[in-house]
Amino acid sequence: MIRGNEETFLCELQEGKVRFMANFQDKVVYQIYPKSFCDTSGDGLGDLPGVTAKLDYLKDLGVDYLWLTPFFPSPQRDNGYDVAGYRAIDPRFGTMEDLETLVREADKRGIGLMLDMVFNHTSTSHEWFQRALAGEKKYQDYYIFKEGSPDQPPTNWVSKFGGPAWEYLPALGKWYLHLFDVSQADLNWENPAVRAELAAILRFWKGKGIKGFRFDVVNLISKPAVFEDDHQGDGRRFYTDGRNVHRYLQELVAAGGIEGMITVGEMSSTSLENCIGYTNPDNHELTMTFSFHHLKVDYKNGDKWALMPPDHMALKNLFTLWQEGMQAGNGWNALFWCNHDQPRAVSRFGDDGGPCWKQSAKMLGTAIHMMRGTPYIYQGEELGMTNAHFASIGQYRDVESLNHYQILQDKGMSPSDALRIVQVHSRDNGRTPMQWDDTKYAGFTSEDSAEPWIGVNGNYVRINAADQLQDEDSIFHYYQKLIALRKEYDVIAYGELKPLDEKNPSVFAYEREYQGEKMMVICNFYGKKVTWDSETELGEYQCVLSNYEVHNIESSRVGLKPYEAVVLYKK
Ligand code: TEU
C-alpha cells in the first residue's frame, strides 16, 4: 500500500471516515435523467426498470449514489421539473413498486438513491394550484398571487425561460409569479403551511429508503417582502439567495428529518459567501452546493444566447476562487462539468470531432475529480458523449431552447444563426439517449420500439458503452480509476487544495495535501504540446494516473502532450 504500513493506513482511514462522515468527501454521485437513460417498456421514454437494469454497470463504474431527476406525475412541459404530485410516480416512468425494487437492488450493490425535489415551484396542474384557481383562499396562499390590472404585471421581472415572469388569470383578477415556465408557479415559502407540506414530502421519501436529495433552484425560494421593478437586470437580484433562505433550509432539514443525509442544493446565480453558509456543517443546512459560474465562461457578456469560445483564464480563476473560498469557509462543493441542463463538456472544452476526443474527455474528468469536493458524473459523460449536433430546430424538445430560438429571431436574427446558437447551448445536448451499444437507437430502447422521445446522437456507432467496456484504455475505464483513486488516497477526499501557476493560460494545475501526503494534478487544456515548470522538484513523485502511457517528467519540468493530464503522488 502506497501509504506504507497497513495498520496506520486503516487507522487513519477510519479516523478520516468518522471525522468526515457527514460530508461525503470520498463519495461519487452519478446523475441519471431517466427519460433518456434506458427504456424497457418500448414507448421511447426511459423508465425506472431501465435504471434497475443498468445497476451492475453503475456498480462496475464504482459510484456511491444515483441522483435521479424528477419522475413524478407531470405534464412534462419542463421534462418533469413541472411536478403535479410529489408522492407518486408518473406511469410513464413506472410504478411505486418499480421504485421500491430499484431502491432495494441499488442497496444490495451499496448504491444509495437521491431524489430531485422541485420545491421552488409546482406545475399549474398540481392539485394545490388547481384548488387556488377554483378560489380556495388556503391554496391561493400557497403561491405568489398579486392583485392588479391585466395590462400591468406587478414587476418587470423576466422568466428564466424568456418572457415575463408573471401570468394574469382573468377569472381571479390576479397575477401569479413563475420564474420558469408559465406552467411552473412559484410556491410561497413565507407560508408555514407550505413549508410543512414540503418537509412532509421529504419524510415520505426517506421512509421509502431514499438516501439523499437534490434540491432544485433552492436558493430562489425566499422572495422579497416588497416586489419592485428591477431597473438593472431581470429581477434575480431581488430573489436570489433571498432574505430568509438560510432559515428556511435549516427548518426544512430539521423538519424533514434529513440531517446527516447527503443533500445538494442547486444554486442559481449564487455567491461564494452564501454557498459557504449553505454548506458549512455548523449551519445545519446542506452538505454541498452546485454553482454555475464556471459554466458561463462561454457566454458572451453573460448572455447564454450569444456565442463565445470558452475563456480558459476565467475558468481557472473561478475554480481557484471557489476552491479556496469554500475551503477557507469550511464549505463543500459539488464538482461537475455536465448535467441535464448543460451542453456536453467534451464538446465545450475538449476536442469533440478532433483527434484528441478521448484524451480531452479524460483530462476534463481528471481536472474535476481531483479537486476538493464531491464529484458528479452525468450519464454518458463517462463515455465522452458529445453534443447532439441536430441539424434542424424540429429535432429540439426543450422549452428553453424553443423559446429562445423564437426570441432571437424576434430580435432580427436569421433562423440559421439562431439555430447555430441553439446547437451550441441547448440543454438538449445533454438529453439525447444514453449510448449503450451500436444497435438501432443505441440500445436505449429495443429495435422494434417507438421512436425515442428525442433523437439519438448519430455518433453512437463510435461512442457507446459496450465498446468501452471491452477496451481497457476507454474513457469508461479511466472514470472507473478516477473514482477508485478518491477512495484509495485520503489526500483526494480530505486534502487541502492549493492552486499552482495561476497565471499560466493553458495549464490548470493544483496541489493537494493531507497529513504529509501530497498530490499534484497538472492538466493541459489545449490541443498543443506545452512545457510546464514546477516550483517543486518532482523526483520523489510517482505518477498514479494519466491519459497517456508515456510521460515526459524530468526533475521539475513536465512536457505535456495535447490535453495531457498527470496526477503525481508523494507520501
Ligand atoms: O435548473 C435551473 C436553472 O437555473 C437552469 O434551468 C437555467 O435556468 C437554464 O439552464 C438557464 O439557461 C433547474 C433544473 O435543473 C432545470 O432542468 C429546470 O428546468 C429548472 O430548474 C426549473 O425547475
XYZ file of C-alpha atoms and ligand atoms in Angstrom:
594
model
C 0.000 0.000 0.000
C 1.396 3.354 -1.010
C 0.590 4.843 2.368
C 3.112 2.447 3.950
C 2.251 0.409 6.980
C -1.199 -1.056 6.519
C -2.195 -0.655 10.136
C -1.510 3.074 10.084
C -3.445 3.350 6.873
C -6.528 1.653 8.293
C -6.387 3.673 11.440
C -6.029 6.943 9.537
C -8.763 5.981 7.175
C -11.136 5.106 9.982
C -10.399 8.397 11.693
C -10.849 10.179 8.441
C -14.160 8.494 7.781
C -15.505 9.118 11.239
C -14.376 12.704 11.174
C -15.772 13.480 7.751
C -18.677 11.072 7.537
C -21.367 13.713 7.309
C -19.709 15.440 4.399
C -19.318 12.666 1.841
C -15.788 13.566 0.834
C -14.901 10.183 -0.609
C -18.177 9.586 -2.442
C -19.029 9.986 -6.113
C -22.531 10.662 -7.419
C -23.894 9.608 -10.812
C -26.751 11.623 -12.279
C -29.485 9.868 -14.224
C -32.008 11.591 -16.472
C -34.448 8.669 -16.501
C -36.271 9.813 -19.614
C -33.071 9.331 -21.653
C -31.330 6.522 -19.772
C -32.919 3.183 -20.649
C -36.366 2.313 -21.969
C -37.668 -1.137 -21.034
C -41.323 -0.606 -21.975
C -40.703 0.216 -25.631
C -42.569 3.539 -25.621
C -39.466 5.580 -26.491
C -39.171 7.063 -22.972
C -36.697 5.774 -20.423
C -38.133 4.347 -17.205
C -37.319 3.198 -13.661
C -36.972 -0.510 -14.535
C -34.408 0.732 -17.083
C -32.345 2.172 -14.246
C -32.595 -1.089 -12.294
C -31.469 -2.980 -15.401
C -28.262 -0.940 -15.503
C -27.284 -1.140 -11.834
C -24.489 -3.617 -12.479
C -22.962 -1.220 -14.991
C -23.089 1.564 -12.379
C -21.680 -0.692 -9.691
C -18.851 -1.596 -12.048
C -18.146 2.091 -12.610
C -17.911 2.428 -8.832
C -20.348 5.217 -7.955
C -21.903 5.536 -4.494
C -25.121 7.440 -5.159
C -27.546 7.916 -8.032
C -29.313 11.234 -8.348
C -32.438 10.710 -10.428
C -34.066 13.781 -11.973
C -37.842 14.001 -11.407
C -40.099 11.103 -12.406
C -43.188 12.323 -10.546
C -46.552 12.917 -12.243
C -46.085 15.873 -14.547
C -47.388 17.366 -17.769
C -43.711 17.284 -18.880
C -43.662 20.877 -20.077
C -40.214 21.060 -18.493
C -39.413 17.343 -18.513
C -40.671 16.656 -15.019
C -39.466 19.858 -13.320
C -43.140 20.791 -13.509
C -44.305 18.496 -10.722
C -48.022 17.766 -10.440
C -47.753 15.402 -7.444
C -44.796 14.891 -5.134
C -45.537 11.456 -3.687
C -46.263 9.369 -6.748
C -44.581 8.053 -9.882
C -45.627 9.155 -13.336
C -46.923 5.956 -15.007
C -44.700 6.742 -17.992
C -41.717 6.068 -15.728
C -43.158 3.071 -13.883
C -44.863 2.339 -10.580
C -44.118 2.779 -6.902
C -43.211 -0.905 -6.865
C -40.650 -0.280 -9.579
C -39.108 2.413 -7.427
C -39.067 0.136 -4.376
C -37.349 -2.539 -6.445
C -34.791 -0.015 -7.638
C -34.079 1.156 -4.075
C -33.675 -2.455 -2.896
C -31.490 -3.560 -5.799
C -29.322 -0.451 -5.554
C -28.940 -1.009 -1.836
C -27.709 -4.564 -2.453
C -24.935 -3.047 -4.529
C -24.051 -0.415 -1.942
C -25.612 2.368 -4.002
C -27.965 4.960 -2.478
C -30.689 6.857 -4.313
C -31.041 10.646 -4.260
C -34.304 12.193 -5.430
C -34.795 15.575 -7.013
C -37.045 17.862 -5.003
C -38.502 20.696 -7.038
C -39.663 22.902 -4.196
C -39.401 26.384 -5.669
C -42.468 25.823 -7.834
C -45.142 23.296 -8.778
C -46.837 22.608 -12.058
C -50.019 24.584 -12.506
C -51.622 21.135 -12.870
C -50.788 20.360 -9.236
C -53.857 19.978 -7.038
C -52.759 22.934 -4.879
C -52.720 25.276 -7.854
C -55.961 23.887 -9.228
C -57.667 24.494 -5.891
C -56.212 28.002 -5.824
C -57.700 28.545 -9.274
C -61.046 27.277 -8.037
C -60.982 30.108 -5.492
C -59.806 28.343 -2.306
C -58.061 31.009 -0.251
C -55.961 28.416 1.597
C -54.325 27.320 -1.636
C -54.037 30.792 -3.089
C -51.744 31.444 -0.135
C -49.547 28.559 -1.327
C -48.459 30.632 -4.326
C -47.429 34.184 -5.077
C -50.544 35.898 -6.313
C -50.747 39.671 -6.732
C -53.789 41.802 -7.445
C -53.501 44.045 -10.474
C -54.854 45.164 -13.764
C -54.466 42.866 -16.761
C -52.178 45.235 -18.642
C -49.674 45.820 -15.828
C -47.652 42.928 -14.371
C -46.674 43.508 -10.706
C -42.984 43.844 -11.666
C -40.887 43.831 -14.842
C -39.087 40.590 -13.912
C -38.146 38.205 -16.706
C -38.685 34.435 -16.638
C -35.544 32.268 -16.836
C -37.060 30.681 -19.915
C -37.784 34.025 -21.626
C -40.764 36.419 -21.500
C -42.431 37.936 -18.418
C -42.248 36.173 -15.042
C -45.932 36.895 -14.304
C -49.107 35.474 -15.774
C -52.546 37.045 -15.436
C -55.581 34.965 -14.506
C -58.708 36.806 -15.646
C -61.011 34.561 -13.596
C -59.263 35.610 -10.365
C -58.222 39.113 -11.436
C -54.731 38.240 -10.175
C -51.232 37.649 -11.455
C -49.064 34.739 -10.341
C -45.281 34.564 -10.323
C -43.420 31.972 -12.411
C -39.648 32.348 -12.507
C -39.544 29.482 -15.028
C -42.202 28.306 -17.493
C -45.710 29.741 -17.291
C -46.814 26.267 -16.110
C -44.364 26.375 -13.149
C -45.938 28.568 -10.453
C -43.623 29.705 -7.642
C -44.544 28.495 -4.176
C -44.969 30.930 -1.306
C -42.379 29.855 1.261
C -43.480 32.673 3.579
C -46.475 30.475 4.325
C -45.616 27.980 7.130
C -48.210 25.543 5.754
C -46.214 25.306 2.509
C -43.003 24.634 4.405
C -44.730 21.934 6.459
C -46.083 20.250 3.291
C -42.597 20.149 1.763
C -40.940 18.758 4.898
C -43.583 16.004 4.995
C -42.680 15.071 1.409
C -39.061 14.555 2.474
C -40.152 12.307 5.349
C -42.307 10.318 2.937
C -39.396 9.568 0.598
C -36.988 8.928 3.433
C -39.466 6.308 4.594
C -39.153 4.661 1.178
C -35.411 4.174 1.692
C -34.227 7.203 -0.258
C -30.753 8.154 0.978
C -30.382 11.766 -0.136
C -31.868 14.694 -2.009
C -31.018 17.230 -4.681
C -32.948 20.472 -4.287
C -33.839 22.260 -7.492
C -33.059 26.028 -7.642
C -33.419 26.103 -3.886
C -31.715 29.473 -3.459
C -34.677 31.128 -5.190
C -37.292 30.134 -2.610
C -37.200 33.255 -0.459
C -38.826 36.182 -2.226
C -38.557 39.811 -1.073
C -41.029 41.478 1.287
C -41.763 44.129 -1.325
C -41.955 43.339 -5.037
C -40.395 46.074 -7.146
C -39.197 46.618 -10.706
C -35.586 45.830 -11.490
C -34.055 48.650 -13.499
C -30.634 46.990 -13.599
C -31.447 43.412 -14.535
C -34.077 40.709 -14.892
C -35.163 40.705 -11.249
C -32.890 37.952 -9.987
C -31.065 40.189 -7.547
C -34.294 40.519 -5.536
C -34.964 36.806 -5.043
C -31.580 35.022 -5.422
C -30.160 33.876 -2.051
C -33.140 35.754 -0.578
C -33.520 37.151 2.911
C -34.913 34.020 4.645
C -33.319 31.275 2.556
C -30.883 30.026 5.216
C -33.588 29.901 7.873
C -35.952 28.028 5.543
C -33.283 25.471 4.684
C -32.441 24.890 8.339
C -36.107 24.384 9.075
C -36.601 22.066 6.084
C -33.644 19.885 7.054
C -34.765 19.636 10.683
C -38.480 19.133 9.987
C -37.816 16.813 7.067
C -35.566 14.662 9.268
C -32.758 14.665 6.714
C -29.821 15.924 8.780
C -26.822 13.671 8.089
C -28.151 12.531 4.705
C -26.399 13.594 1.517
C -28.034 16.755 0.171
C -27.095 19.055 -2.663
C -28.671 22.386 -3.463
C -28.779 23.707 -6.981
C -27.855 27.369 -6.576
C -28.718 29.669 -9.417
C -26.523 32.807 -9.859
C -25.358 32.410 -6.277
C -22.430 33.841 -4.304
C -19.470 32.173 -2.642
C -20.446 33.676 0.688
C -23.913 32.150 0.511
C -22.608 28.749 -0.571
C -20.323 28.698 2.455
C -23.407 29.448 4.512
C -25.440 26.691 2.841
C -22.771 24.023 3.374
C -20.748 24.848 6.474
C -21.764 21.954 8.781
C -22.230 24.369 11.698
C -25.277 25.819 9.938
C -27.140 22.509 9.552
C -28.309 23.297 6.021
C -26.993 21.220 3.087
C -23.959 19.010 2.571
C -22.953 20.631 -0.737
C -23.964 23.045 -3.487
C -23.895 23.251 -7.258
C -22.838 26.657 -8.502
C -22.609 27.532 -12.187
C -20.199 30.422 -12.652
C -17.561 28.144 -14.221
C -20.104 27.056 -16.838
C -20.749 30.576 -18.057
C -17.232 31.183 -19.366
C -18.522 30.691 -22.915
C -21.458 33.105 -22.531
C -20.734 36.377 -24.305
C -21.174 39.204 -21.771
C -23.008 36.740 -19.546
C -25.628 36.051 -22.225
C -26.238 32.331 -22.768
C -27.739 33.071 -26.198
C -24.638 34.746 -27.630
C -21.650 32.629 -28.644
C -18.072 32.936 -27.496
C -15.223 30.413 -27.241
C -14.540 29.392 -23.621
C -12.340 31.794 -21.680
C -9.861 29.436 -20.018
C -8.344 32.042 -17.742
C -11.793 32.896 -16.438
C -12.433 29.181 -15.920
C -9.222 28.742 -13.934
C -9.855 31.849 -11.880
C -13.345 30.668 -10.994
C -12.146 27.227 -9.953
C -9.474 28.846 -7.810
C -11.884 31.308 -6.247
C -14.435 28.640 -5.356
C -11.938 26.002 -4.264
C -10.025 28.352 -1.987
C -13.086 30.202 -0.781
C -15.114 27.131 0.146
C -12.067 25.619 1.822
C -11.427 28.750 3.894
C -15.077 28.903 4.970
C -15.353 25.150 5.625
C -17.931 24.826 2.869
C -18.157 21.943 0.405
C -18.503 21.997 -3.399
C -20.300 19.604 -5.687
C -17.808 19.186 -8.571
C -19.203 18.852 -12.078
C -18.942 19.701 -15.765
C -22.157 18.165 -17.038
C -25.794 17.811 -16.125
C -29.134 17.685 -17.925
C -29.102 21.480 -18.386
C -25.625 21.734 -19.867
C -24.033 21.042 -23.231
C -21.560 18.145 -23.103
C -18.185 19.093 -21.571
C -16.125 17.370 -24.250
C -17.896 19.431 -26.936
C -17.471 22.614 -24.963
C -13.964 22.429 -23.518
C -12.471 19.368 -25.224
C -11.820 18.047 -28.704
C -15.210 16.820 -29.944
C -14.732 15.766 -33.549
C -10.948 16.086 -33.349
C -8.120 13.581 -32.887
C -7.942 14.140 -29.105
C -11.583 13.458 -28.246
C -10.627 10.654 -25.882
C -7.648 12.348 -24.213
C -9.593 15.580 -23.755
C -12.541 13.791 -22.121
C -10.135 12.080 -19.714
C -8.293 15.316 -18.980
C -11.557 17.094 -18.154
C -12.551 14.244 -15.835
C -9.191 14.486 -14.075
C -9.380 18.247 -13.585
C -12.742 17.921 -11.805
C -12.342 14.658 -9.884
C -9.080 15.511 -8.172
C -10.377 18.762 -6.675
C -11.760 19.322 -3.186
C -15.462 18.452 -3.264
C -17.793 15.629 -4.255
C -17.699 14.762 -7.976
C -20.864 14.243 -10.016
C -20.851 12.280 -13.270
C -23.726 12.866 -15.659
C -24.916 9.851 -17.667
C -22.775 9.362 -20.767
C -20.012 11.665 -19.544
C -18.068 8.520 -18.601
C -18.235 7.580 -22.301
C -17.263 11.001 -23.633
C -20.730 11.538 -25.133
C -20.895 14.716 -27.211
C -23.412 17.427 -28.091
C -26.433 16.421 -30.167
C -25.369 18.189 -33.378
C -29.025 18.263 -34.514
C -29.419 19.815 -37.965
C -32.934 21.220 -37.641
C -34.925 23.024 -34.966
C -37.627 20.360 -35.272
C -35.304 17.928 -33.500
C -35.132 20.054 -30.346
C -37.544 19.425 -27.484
C -36.517 21.778 -24.679
C -38.913 24.608 -23.863
C -35.998 26.956 -23.077
C -34.301 26.285 -26.443
C -37.519 26.643 -28.419
C -38.447 29.894 -26.654
C -35.033 31.417 -27.239
C -34.911 30.280 -30.866
C -38.004 32.442 -31.321
C -36.766 35.327 -29.141
C -33.517 35.556 -31.138
C -35.472 35.798 -34.377
C -37.835 38.364 -32.889
C -34.720 40.444 -32.296
C -33.871 40.215 -36.003
C -31.533 37.225 -36.160
C -31.779 34.833 -39.102
C -33.166 31.335 -38.430
C -29.826 29.759 -39.314
C -27.875 31.985 -36.899
C -30.435 31.325 -34.167
C -30.164 27.584 -34.825
C -26.368 27.790 -34.567
C -26.671 29.237 -31.057
C -29.213 26.622 -30.015
C -26.921 23.891 -31.351
C -24.122 25.068 -29.089
C -26.030 25.984 -25.930
C -29.229 23.925 -25.911
C -29.951 21.844 -22.830
C -30.999 19.068 -25.227
C -27.286 18.481 -25.904
C -27.197 16.623 -22.619
C -30.540 14.897 -23.072
C -30.036 12.625 -26.081
C -30.474 8.917 -25.263
C -27.702 7.125 -23.428
C -25.482 5.265 -25.902
C -25.329 1.673 -24.702
C -24.309 -0.137 -27.888
C -24.244 0.126 -31.678
C -27.675 -1.323 -32.421
C -30.533 0.837 -33.713
C -31.421 3.514 -31.096
C -28.047 2.872 -29.436
C -29.543 0.199 -27.191
C -31.519 2.889 -25.336
C -34.644 1.039 -26.361
C -35.334 -2.113 -28.352
C -35.129 -2.017 -32.144
C -38.887 -2.502 -32.609
C -39.907 0.108 -30.033
C -41.406 3.538 -30.664
C -39.007 6.287 -31.762
C -37.115 7.696 -28.765
C -38.698 10.936 -27.495
C -35.578 12.786 -28.630
C -33.155 11.776 -31.383
C -30.167 9.528 -30.732
C -26.801 11.157 -31.408
C -25.546 9.840 -34.763
C -22.126 9.023 -33.292
C -23.452 6.112 -31.179
C -21.786 3.598 -33.506
C -18.424 5.023 -32.453
C -19.216 6.121 -28.900
C -21.037 3.537 -26.798
C -20.766 1.653 -23.510
C -20.485 -1.848 -24.978
C -17.320 -0.940 -26.881
C -15.795 0.929 -23.974
C -16.366 -1.923 -21.544
C -14.213 -4.083 -23.841
C -11.443 -1.515 -24.138
C -9.036 -1.130 -21.203
C -7.999 2.295 -22.482
C -11.546 3.668 -22.718
C -12.949 6.778 -21.079
C -15.216 4.485 -19.037
C -12.236 2.683 -17.519
C -10.492 5.976 -16.877
C -13.514 7.259 -14.934
C -13.517 3.985 -13.033
C -9.927 4.774 -11.992
C -10.792 8.363 -11.032
C -13.463 7.043 -8.670
C -11.212 4.329 -7.278
C -8.400 6.833 -6.630
C -10.665 9.023 -4.480
C -11.316 6.016 -2.278
C -7.699 4.922 -2.209
C -5.975 8.232 -1.434
C -7.191 10.239 1.547
C -5.474 13.274 0.107
C -8.076 13.463 -2.679
C -11.034 13.145 -0.350
C -9.746 15.166 2.588
C -6.752 17.215 1.460
C -6.329 20.961 1.269
C -6.072 22.420 -2.221
C -3.515 24.966 -3.383
C -3.611 26.336 -6.943
C -0.309 26.254 -8.854
C 0.957 28.546 -11.579
C -2.227 30.593 -11.545
C -1.245 32.878 -14.414
C -0.498 30.078 -16.902
C -3.141 30.370 -19.654
C -3.033 26.785 -20.932
C -2.228 24.587 -17.937
C -4.564 24.136 -14.990
C -2.577 22.757 -12.061
C -3.081 22.356 -8.341
C -1.666 20.583 -5.367
C -3.489 18.653 -2.679
C -2.061 17.944 0.757
C -3.192 15.842 3.700
C -1.205 14.614 6.677
C 2.098 14.643 4.821
C 0.694 13.133 1.614
C 0.895 15.281 -1.495
C -0.757 15.079 -4.862
C -0.086 17.242 -7.858
C -2.601 17.498 -10.706
C -1.439 19.012 -13.981
C -3.837 19.418 -16.909
C -3.124 20.786 -20.363
C -6.390 22.367 -21.559
C -5.287 22.695 -25.189
C -4.557 20.540 -28.217
C -0.962 21.802 -28.340
C 2.141 20.476 -26.581
C 3.344 22.614 -23.718
C 6.161 22.513 -21.185
C 5.238 23.121 -17.583
C 7.788 24.103 -14.963
C 7.054 23.142 -11.417
C 8.347 25.115 -8.452
C 8.837 21.763 -6.742
C 11.359 19.084 -7.588
C 9.265 16.148 -8.870
C 11.812 13.368 -8.466
C 10.094 11.830 -5.432
C 6.656 11.838 -7.001
C 5.178 8.854 -8.750
C 2.566 9.117 -11.477
C -0.652 7.452 -10.284
C -2.838 8.392 -13.239
C -2.527 9.850 -16.701
C -4.362 9.831 -20.014
C -1.177 8.917 -21.916
C 1.019 5.875 -21.453
C 4.352 7.627 -21.643
C 5.199 10.791 -19.718
C 7.872 13.323 -20.044
C 8.753 14.347 -16.492
C 12.296 15.461 -15.675
C 13.276 16.922 -12.302
C 10.880 19.882 -12.170
C 9.863 20.053 -15.821
C 6.820 18.333 -17.320
C 6.371 18.080 -21.070
C 2.635 17.824 -21.676
C 1.149 16.355 -24.849
C -2.173 17.697 -26.233
C -4.794 17.579 -23.466
C -2.463 15.580 -21.263
C -3.329 15.198 -17.593
C -0.986 13.754 -14.982
C -1.635 13.021 -11.347
C 1.531 12.760 -9.259
C 1.711 11.456 -5.705
C 4.224 11.592 -2.910
C 3.986 10.328 0.648
O -32.457 24.473 -13.429
C -32.412 25.814 -13.077
C -31.679 26.623 -13.966
O -31.211 27.625 -13.475
C -31.483 26.262 -15.416
O -32.584 25.699 -15.981
C -31.200 27.525 -16.061
O -32.250 28.410 -15.809
C -31.088 27.422 -17.512
O -30.174 26.465 -17.875
C -30.696 28.801 -17.954
O -30.140 28.805 -19.151
C -33.320 23.652 -12.732
C -33.382 22.310 -13.428
O -32.124 21.712 -13.380
C -33.912 22.531 -14.805
O -33.899 21.346 -15.578
C -35.309 23.074 -14.686
O -35.790 23.410 -15.952
C -35.353 24.320 -13.798
O -34.611 24.175 -12.602
C -36.772 24.618 -13.389
O -37.219 23.680 -12.474
